[in-house]
Coordinates of C-alpha atoms and ligand atoms in Angstrom, one line a residue:
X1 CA -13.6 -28.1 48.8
X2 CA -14.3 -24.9 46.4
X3 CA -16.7 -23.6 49.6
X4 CA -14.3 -24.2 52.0
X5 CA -11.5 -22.4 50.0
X6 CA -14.1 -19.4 48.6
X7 CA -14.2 -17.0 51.4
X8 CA -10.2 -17.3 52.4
X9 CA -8.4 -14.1 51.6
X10 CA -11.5 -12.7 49.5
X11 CA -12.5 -9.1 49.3
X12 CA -16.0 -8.6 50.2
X13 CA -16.3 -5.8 48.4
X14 CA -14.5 -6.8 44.8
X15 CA -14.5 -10.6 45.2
X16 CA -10.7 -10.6 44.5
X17 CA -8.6 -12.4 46.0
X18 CA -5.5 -11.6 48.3
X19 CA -3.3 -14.4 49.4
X20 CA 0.2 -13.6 49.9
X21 CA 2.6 -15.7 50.6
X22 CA 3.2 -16.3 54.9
X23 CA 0.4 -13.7 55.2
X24 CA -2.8 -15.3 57.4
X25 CA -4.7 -16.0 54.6
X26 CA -2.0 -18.1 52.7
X27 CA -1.5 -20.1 56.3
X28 CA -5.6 -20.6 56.5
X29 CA -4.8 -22.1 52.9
X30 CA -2.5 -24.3 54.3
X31 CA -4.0 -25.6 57.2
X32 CA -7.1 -26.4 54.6
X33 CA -4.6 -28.4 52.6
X34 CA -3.0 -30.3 55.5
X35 CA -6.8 -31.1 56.9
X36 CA -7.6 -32.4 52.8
X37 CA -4.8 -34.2 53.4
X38 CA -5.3 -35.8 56.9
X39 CA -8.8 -36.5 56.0
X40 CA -7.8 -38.9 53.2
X41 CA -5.0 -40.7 55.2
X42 CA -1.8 -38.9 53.4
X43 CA 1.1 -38.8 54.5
X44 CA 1.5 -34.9 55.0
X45 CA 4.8 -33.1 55.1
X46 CA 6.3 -29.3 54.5
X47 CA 9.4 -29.6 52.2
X48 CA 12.4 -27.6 53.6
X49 CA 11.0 -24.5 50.7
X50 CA 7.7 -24.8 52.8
X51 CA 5.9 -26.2 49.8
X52 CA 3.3 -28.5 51.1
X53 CA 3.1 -32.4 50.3
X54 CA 0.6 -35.1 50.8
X55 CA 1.6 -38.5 49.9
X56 CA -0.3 -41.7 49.4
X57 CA 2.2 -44.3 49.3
X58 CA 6.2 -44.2 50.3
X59 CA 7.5 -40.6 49.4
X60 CA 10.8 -42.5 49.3
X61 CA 10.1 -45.3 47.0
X62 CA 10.9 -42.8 44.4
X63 CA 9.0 -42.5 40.7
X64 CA 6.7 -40.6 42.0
X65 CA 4.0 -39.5 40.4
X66 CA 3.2 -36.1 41.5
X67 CA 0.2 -33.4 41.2
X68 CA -0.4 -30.0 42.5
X69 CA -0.4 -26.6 41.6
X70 CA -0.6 -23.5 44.3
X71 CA -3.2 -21.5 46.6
X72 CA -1.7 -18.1 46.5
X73 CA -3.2 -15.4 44.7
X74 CA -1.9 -12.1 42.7
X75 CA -3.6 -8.8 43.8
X76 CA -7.5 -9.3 44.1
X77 CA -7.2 -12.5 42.1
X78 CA -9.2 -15.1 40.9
X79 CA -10.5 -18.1 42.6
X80 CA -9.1 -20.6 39.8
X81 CA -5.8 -19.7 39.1
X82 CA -3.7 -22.0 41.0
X83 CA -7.0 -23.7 43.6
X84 CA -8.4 -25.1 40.7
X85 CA -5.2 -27.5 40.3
X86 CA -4.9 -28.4 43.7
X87 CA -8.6 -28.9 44.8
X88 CA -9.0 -31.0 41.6
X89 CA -5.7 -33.1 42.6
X90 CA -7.9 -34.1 46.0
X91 CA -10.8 -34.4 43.8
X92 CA -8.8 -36.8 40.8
X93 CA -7.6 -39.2 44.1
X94 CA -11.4 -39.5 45.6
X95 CA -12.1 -40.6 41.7
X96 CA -9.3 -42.8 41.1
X97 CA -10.3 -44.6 44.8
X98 CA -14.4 -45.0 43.5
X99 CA -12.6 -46.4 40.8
X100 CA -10.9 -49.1 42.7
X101 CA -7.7 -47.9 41.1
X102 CA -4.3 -50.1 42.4
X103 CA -1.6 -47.7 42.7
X104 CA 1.8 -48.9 41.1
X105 CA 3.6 -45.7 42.2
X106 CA 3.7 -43.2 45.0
X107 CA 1.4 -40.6 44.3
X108 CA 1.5 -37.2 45.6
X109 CA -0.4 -33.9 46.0
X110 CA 1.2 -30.1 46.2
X111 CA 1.0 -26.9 47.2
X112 CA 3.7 -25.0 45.6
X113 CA 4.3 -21.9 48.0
X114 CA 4.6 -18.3 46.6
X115 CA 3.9 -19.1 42.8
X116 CA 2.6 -15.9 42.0
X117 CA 5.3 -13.5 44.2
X118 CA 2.9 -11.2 45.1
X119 CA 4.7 -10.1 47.7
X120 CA 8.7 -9.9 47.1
X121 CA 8.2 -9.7 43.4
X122 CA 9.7 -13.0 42.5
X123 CA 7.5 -15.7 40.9
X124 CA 7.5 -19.7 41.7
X125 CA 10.3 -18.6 44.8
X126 CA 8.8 -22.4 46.1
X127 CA 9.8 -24.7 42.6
X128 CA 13.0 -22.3 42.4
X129 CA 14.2 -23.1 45.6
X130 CA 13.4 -26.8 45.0
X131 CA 15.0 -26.9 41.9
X132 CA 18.3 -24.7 42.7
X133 CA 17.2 -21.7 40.3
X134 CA 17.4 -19.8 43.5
X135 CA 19.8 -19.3 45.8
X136 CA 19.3 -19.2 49.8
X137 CA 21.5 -16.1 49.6
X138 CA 19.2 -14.7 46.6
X139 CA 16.0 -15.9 48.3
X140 CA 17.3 -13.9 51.9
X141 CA 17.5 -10.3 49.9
X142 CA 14.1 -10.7 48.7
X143 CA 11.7 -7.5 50.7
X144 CA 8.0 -6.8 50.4
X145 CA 6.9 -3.6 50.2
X146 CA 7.2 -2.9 54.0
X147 CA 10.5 -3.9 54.0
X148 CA 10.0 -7.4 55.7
X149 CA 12.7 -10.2 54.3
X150 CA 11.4 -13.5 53.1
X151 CA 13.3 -15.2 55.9
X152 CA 11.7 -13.0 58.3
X153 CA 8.2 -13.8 56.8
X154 CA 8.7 -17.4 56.9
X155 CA 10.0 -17.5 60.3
X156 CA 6.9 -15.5 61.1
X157 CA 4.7 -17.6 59.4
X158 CA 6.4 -21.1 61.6
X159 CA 8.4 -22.1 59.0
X160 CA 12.4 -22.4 59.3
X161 CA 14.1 -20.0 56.7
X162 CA 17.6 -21.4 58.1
X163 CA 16.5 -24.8 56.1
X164 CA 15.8 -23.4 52.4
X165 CA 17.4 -24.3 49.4
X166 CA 18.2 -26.5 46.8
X167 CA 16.6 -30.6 47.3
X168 CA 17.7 -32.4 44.8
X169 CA 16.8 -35.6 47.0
X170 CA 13.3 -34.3 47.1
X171 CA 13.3 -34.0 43.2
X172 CA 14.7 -37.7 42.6
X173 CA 11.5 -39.1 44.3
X174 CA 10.0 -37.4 41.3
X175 CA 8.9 -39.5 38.2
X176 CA 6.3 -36.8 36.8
X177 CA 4.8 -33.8 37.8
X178 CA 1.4 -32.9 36.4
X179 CA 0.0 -30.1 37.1
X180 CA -4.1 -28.5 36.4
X181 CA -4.4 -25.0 35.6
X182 CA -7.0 -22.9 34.3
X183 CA -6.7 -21.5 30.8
X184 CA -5.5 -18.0 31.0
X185 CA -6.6 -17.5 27.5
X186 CA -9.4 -18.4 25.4
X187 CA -7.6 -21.1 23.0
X188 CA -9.9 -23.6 24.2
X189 CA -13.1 -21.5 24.1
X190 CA -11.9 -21.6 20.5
X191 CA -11.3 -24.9 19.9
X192 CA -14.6 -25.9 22.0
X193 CA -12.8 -28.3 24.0
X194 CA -13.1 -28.5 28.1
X195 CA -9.7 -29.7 28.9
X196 CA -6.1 -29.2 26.8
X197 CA -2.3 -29.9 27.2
X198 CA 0.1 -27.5 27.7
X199 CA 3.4 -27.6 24.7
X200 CA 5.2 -24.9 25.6
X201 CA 5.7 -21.4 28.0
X202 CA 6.8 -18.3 26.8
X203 CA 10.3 -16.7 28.3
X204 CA 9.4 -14.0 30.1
X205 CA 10.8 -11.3 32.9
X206 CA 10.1 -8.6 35.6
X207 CA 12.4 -5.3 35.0
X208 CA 12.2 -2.5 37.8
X209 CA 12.7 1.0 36.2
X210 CA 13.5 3.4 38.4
X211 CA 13.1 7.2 37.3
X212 CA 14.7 9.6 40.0
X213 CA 14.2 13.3 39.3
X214 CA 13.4 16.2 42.1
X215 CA 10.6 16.8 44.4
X216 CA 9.2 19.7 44.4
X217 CA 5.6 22.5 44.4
X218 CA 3.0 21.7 41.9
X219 CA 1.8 24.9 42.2
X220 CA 4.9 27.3 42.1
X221 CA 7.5 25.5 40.3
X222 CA 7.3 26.6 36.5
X223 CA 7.4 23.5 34.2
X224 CA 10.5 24.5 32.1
X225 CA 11.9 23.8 35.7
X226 CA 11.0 20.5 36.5
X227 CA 12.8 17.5 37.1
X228 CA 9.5 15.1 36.6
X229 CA 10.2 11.4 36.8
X230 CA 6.4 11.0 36.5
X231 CA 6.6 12.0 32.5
X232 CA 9.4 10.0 32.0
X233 CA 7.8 6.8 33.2
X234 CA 4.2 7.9 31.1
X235 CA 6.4 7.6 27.8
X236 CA 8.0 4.7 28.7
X237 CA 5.1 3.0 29.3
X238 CA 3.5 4.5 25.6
X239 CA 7.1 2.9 24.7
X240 CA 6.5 -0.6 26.1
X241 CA 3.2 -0.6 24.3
X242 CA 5.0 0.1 21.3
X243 CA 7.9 -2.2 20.9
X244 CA 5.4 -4.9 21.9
X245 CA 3.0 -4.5 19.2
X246 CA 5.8 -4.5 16.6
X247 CA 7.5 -7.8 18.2
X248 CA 4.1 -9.1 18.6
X249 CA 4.8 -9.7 22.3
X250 CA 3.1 -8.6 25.3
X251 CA 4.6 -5.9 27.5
X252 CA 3.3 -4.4 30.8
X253 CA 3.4 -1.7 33.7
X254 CA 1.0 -3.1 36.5
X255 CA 2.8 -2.0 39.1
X256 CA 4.2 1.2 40.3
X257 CA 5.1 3.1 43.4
X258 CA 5.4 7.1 43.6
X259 CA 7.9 9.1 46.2
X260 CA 6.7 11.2 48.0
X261 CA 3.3 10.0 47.0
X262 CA 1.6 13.5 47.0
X263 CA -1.2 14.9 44.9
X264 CA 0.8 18.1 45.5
X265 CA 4.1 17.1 44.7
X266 CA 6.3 16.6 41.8
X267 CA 7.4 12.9 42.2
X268 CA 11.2 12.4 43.3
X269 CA 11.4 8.7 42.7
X270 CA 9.0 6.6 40.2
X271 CA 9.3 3.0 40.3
X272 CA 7.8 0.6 37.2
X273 CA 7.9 -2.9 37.5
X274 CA 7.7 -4.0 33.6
X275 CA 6.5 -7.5 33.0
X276 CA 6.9 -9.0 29.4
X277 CA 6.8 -11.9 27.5
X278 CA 7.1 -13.1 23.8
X279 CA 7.3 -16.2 22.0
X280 CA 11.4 -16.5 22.0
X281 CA 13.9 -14.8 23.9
X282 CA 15.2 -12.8 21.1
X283 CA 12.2 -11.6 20.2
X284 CA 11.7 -10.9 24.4
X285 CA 15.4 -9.1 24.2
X286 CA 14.5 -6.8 21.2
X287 CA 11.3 -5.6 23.3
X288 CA 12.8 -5.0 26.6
X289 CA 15.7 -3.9 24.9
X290 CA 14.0 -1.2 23.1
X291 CA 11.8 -0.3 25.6
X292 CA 15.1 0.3 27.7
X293 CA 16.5 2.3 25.0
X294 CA 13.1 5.0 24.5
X295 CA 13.3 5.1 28.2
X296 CA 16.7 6.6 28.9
X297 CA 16.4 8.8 25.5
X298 CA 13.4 10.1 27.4
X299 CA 15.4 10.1 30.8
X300 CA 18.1 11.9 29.0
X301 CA 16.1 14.6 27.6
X302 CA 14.1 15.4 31.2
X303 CA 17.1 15.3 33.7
X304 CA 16.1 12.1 34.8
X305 CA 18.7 9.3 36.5
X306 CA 17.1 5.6 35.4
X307 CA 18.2 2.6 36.6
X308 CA 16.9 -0.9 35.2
X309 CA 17.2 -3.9 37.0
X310 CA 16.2 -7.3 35.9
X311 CA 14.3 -8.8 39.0
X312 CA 13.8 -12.6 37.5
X313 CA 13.7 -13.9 33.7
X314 CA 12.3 -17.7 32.9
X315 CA 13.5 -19.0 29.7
X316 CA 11.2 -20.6 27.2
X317 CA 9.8 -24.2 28.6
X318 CA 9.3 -26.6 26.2
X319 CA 7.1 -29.5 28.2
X320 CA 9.0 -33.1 27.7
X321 CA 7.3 -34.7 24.4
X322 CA 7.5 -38.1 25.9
X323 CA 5.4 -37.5 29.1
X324 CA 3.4 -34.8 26.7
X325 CA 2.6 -37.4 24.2
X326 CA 2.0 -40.3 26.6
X327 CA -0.9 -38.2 28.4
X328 CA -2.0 -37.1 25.1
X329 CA -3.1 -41.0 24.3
X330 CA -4.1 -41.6 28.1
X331 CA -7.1 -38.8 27.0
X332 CA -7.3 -40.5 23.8
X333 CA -5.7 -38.2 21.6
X334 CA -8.5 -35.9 21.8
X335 CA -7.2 -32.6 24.0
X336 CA -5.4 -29.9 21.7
X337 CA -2.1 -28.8 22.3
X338 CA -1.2 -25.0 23.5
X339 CA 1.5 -23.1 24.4
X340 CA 0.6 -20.3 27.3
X341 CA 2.3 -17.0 28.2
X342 CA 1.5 -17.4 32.2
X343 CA 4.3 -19.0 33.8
X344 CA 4.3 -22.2 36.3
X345 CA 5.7 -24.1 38.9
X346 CA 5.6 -26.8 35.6
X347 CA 7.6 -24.7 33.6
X348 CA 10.0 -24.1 36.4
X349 CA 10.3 -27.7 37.4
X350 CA 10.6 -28.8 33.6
X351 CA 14.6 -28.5 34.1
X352 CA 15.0 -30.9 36.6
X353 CA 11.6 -33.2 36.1
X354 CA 9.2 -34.5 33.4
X355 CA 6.3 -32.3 33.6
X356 CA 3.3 -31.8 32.1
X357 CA 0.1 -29.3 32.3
X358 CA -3.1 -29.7 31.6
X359 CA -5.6 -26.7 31.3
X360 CA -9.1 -26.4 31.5
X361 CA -11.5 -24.3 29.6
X362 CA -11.9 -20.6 30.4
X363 CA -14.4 -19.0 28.8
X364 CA -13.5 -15.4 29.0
X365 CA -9.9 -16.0 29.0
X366 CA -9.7 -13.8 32.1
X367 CA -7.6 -14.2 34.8
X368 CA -5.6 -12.4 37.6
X369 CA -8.7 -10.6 38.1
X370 CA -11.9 -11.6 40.1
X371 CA -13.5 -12.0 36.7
X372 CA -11.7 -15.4 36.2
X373 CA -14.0 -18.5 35.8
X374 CA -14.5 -22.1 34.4
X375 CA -17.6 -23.5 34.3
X376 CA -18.3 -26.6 36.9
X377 CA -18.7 -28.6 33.8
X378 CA -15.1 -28.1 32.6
X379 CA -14.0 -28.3 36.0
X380 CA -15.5 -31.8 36.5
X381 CA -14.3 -32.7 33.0
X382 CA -10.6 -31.4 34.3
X383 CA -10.5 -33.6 37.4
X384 CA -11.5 -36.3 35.4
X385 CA -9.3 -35.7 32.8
X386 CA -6.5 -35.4 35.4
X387 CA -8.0 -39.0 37.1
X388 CA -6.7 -40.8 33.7
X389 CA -4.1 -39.2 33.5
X390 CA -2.9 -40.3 37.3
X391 CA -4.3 -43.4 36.4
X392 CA -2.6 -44.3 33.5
X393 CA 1.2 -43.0 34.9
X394 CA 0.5 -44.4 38.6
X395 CA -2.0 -47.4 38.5
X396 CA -1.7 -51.0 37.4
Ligands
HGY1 O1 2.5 -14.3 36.2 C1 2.4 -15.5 35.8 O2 2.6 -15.9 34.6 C2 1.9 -16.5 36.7 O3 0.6 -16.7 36.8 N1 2.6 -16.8 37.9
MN2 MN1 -1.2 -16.5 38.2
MN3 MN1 -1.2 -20.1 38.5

């Protein structure tokens, strides 16, 4: 399964991955999920969110017991983040069947679509659909950077955009979801354990800043002169650092775009995207807050307009302690617990559903970069951890 996924979407030249959500690369994912799928005797269905579902057993039986994760990437991303939970679902079901394992339960596989919102900027747009955290008419003003509409993707793509929405049928079916992920930090390197459980997710948000000032010669126009958006945004970035190292947070400008985009132009329009994250949402208001704050002093000072929108914010997840503690006995009481600042489908689905994470060892800690890995050790150990835990919720 990890050769057939390897080469989909990957940069020949970095290794990194591109799989964007309804782009050709996300629907070669697809098909390889539905064939995964097939090949086992699943039943295999798209949800009305286009999030893929392969069930073994009768989806409408209900307490299901459900695994998954999803298969698109960030920019030049990692092979692990996301694959690595679905490809060791398949794997967890071809162990539990060696096994001889009776199931007791409907079990099924996902692929959560658009997790990462590569491309309209919105994260988990699949489990937020699903679980009514966003609306059709939210979901239909979402744009990528060429202007295409989500609905016009999907539609593009084969899927029905007329169709998504909340499914709160869908979600009843649901007795637990339980979803693999690699570590995205290096708790577990630490620890020196392969496989641990997820407690809790950090709030977190996208902000777009956008600094409009006046386009102009680089060469002739004097600098007591200049409207520059581009300095505005360079201290609000030193300002993001700031307030997050005194919160003890994490705060970030990964993203930008520049009008008119010339090497000989004063910018007229820059656009940050600010990600950030901390430990509790006050502490994540302080930081965005005060980053806000330092960027329209700065603004104010270079005859700048700014205008900050808040694209998406996910409140702090606390996984269930019941389903937490029961899979913390099914592994014999021997995976740590830790709390991440990546966000999940999990986290998302937490409000509606008992769900749990587990994560597997990362020995960098890197991720969302081609540099991600887990050794094939800790993977094996993962699926198998994930086999007892689908064993102990779904089997006799
Ligand atoms: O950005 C995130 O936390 C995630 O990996 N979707
Ligand atoms: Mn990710
Ligand atoms: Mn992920």
């Amino acid at each position: 399964m990890w050769a057939d996924l390897a080469p989909v979407g990957r940069n020949p030249d970095t290794k990194g991955y591109r799989r964007f959500a309804w782009t050709g690369a996300d629907a070669d994912c697809r098909t390889w999920f539905q064939e995964q799928a097939e090949a086992r005797g699943l039943t295999y269905e798209t949800d009305r969110n286009g999030n893929q579902w392969a069930w073994l057993g009768d989806p409408a039986a209900g307490d299901a017991v459900v695994t998954g994760s999803h298969l698109d990437s960030v920019p030049e991303g990692g092979a692990f983040d996301g694959p690595l939970g679905v490809v060791s679902s398949f794997a967890a079901l071809d162990e539990l069947r060696r096994r001889g394992a009776e199931f007791a339960r409907p079990l099924a596989i996902t692929n959560f679509g658009d997790e990462e919102g590569a491309r309209f900027g919105l994260a988990c747009v699949g489990s937020r659909l699903t679980a009514g955290q966003l609306t059709k008419a939210q979901a239909y003003e979402l744009r990528d950077a060429d202007g295409i509409s989500l609905p016009q993707a999907m539609e593009a793509a084969g899927y029905d955009p007329a169709a998504i929405g909340p499914d709160p049928e869908r979600l009843a079916r649901v007795g637990a979801f339980v979803e693999l992920h690699v570590e995205q930090g290096r708790a577990l390197d630490l620890t020196g354990d392969a496989v641990g459980i997820a407690s809790a997710i950090w709030p977190h948000g996208r902000w777009r800043f956008d600094f409009r000032g006046e386009a102009n010669h680089a060469g002739t126009t004097r600098l007591a002169d200049r409207r520059d958006p581009m300095l505005t945004y360079a201290e609000t970035v030193l300002a993001a650092r700031r307030e997050a190292e005194l919160a003890g947070a994490v705060a970030t400008f990964g993203k930008i775009s520049v009008e008119p985009n010339g090497v000989n132009a004063i910018p007229s329009l820059v656009r940050g995207w600010l990600d950030s994250r901390a430990a509790d949402e006050t502490t994540l208001d302080t930081v965005t807050s005060g980053i806000e704050k330092a960027a329209r002093a700065y603004a104010d000072r270079h005859g700048i307009d700014l205008t900050v929108v808040r694209e998406s914010f996910t409140p702090v997840v606390e996984f269930g302690h019941a389903l937490r503690d029961e899979i913390a006995a099914l592994l014999g009481g021997r995976a740590p617990l830790l709390g991440t600042g990546a966000g999940h489908d999990a986290g998302i689905l937490s409000a509606s559903i008992p769900t749990a994470m587990l994560f597997v060892r990362n020995p960098t800690g890197v991720s969302h970069s081609p540099a991600e890995y887990a050794a094939e050790d800790d993977c094996v150990a993962g699926v198998l951890a994930l086999a007892d835990v689908l064993e102990g919720l779904a089997c006799r």
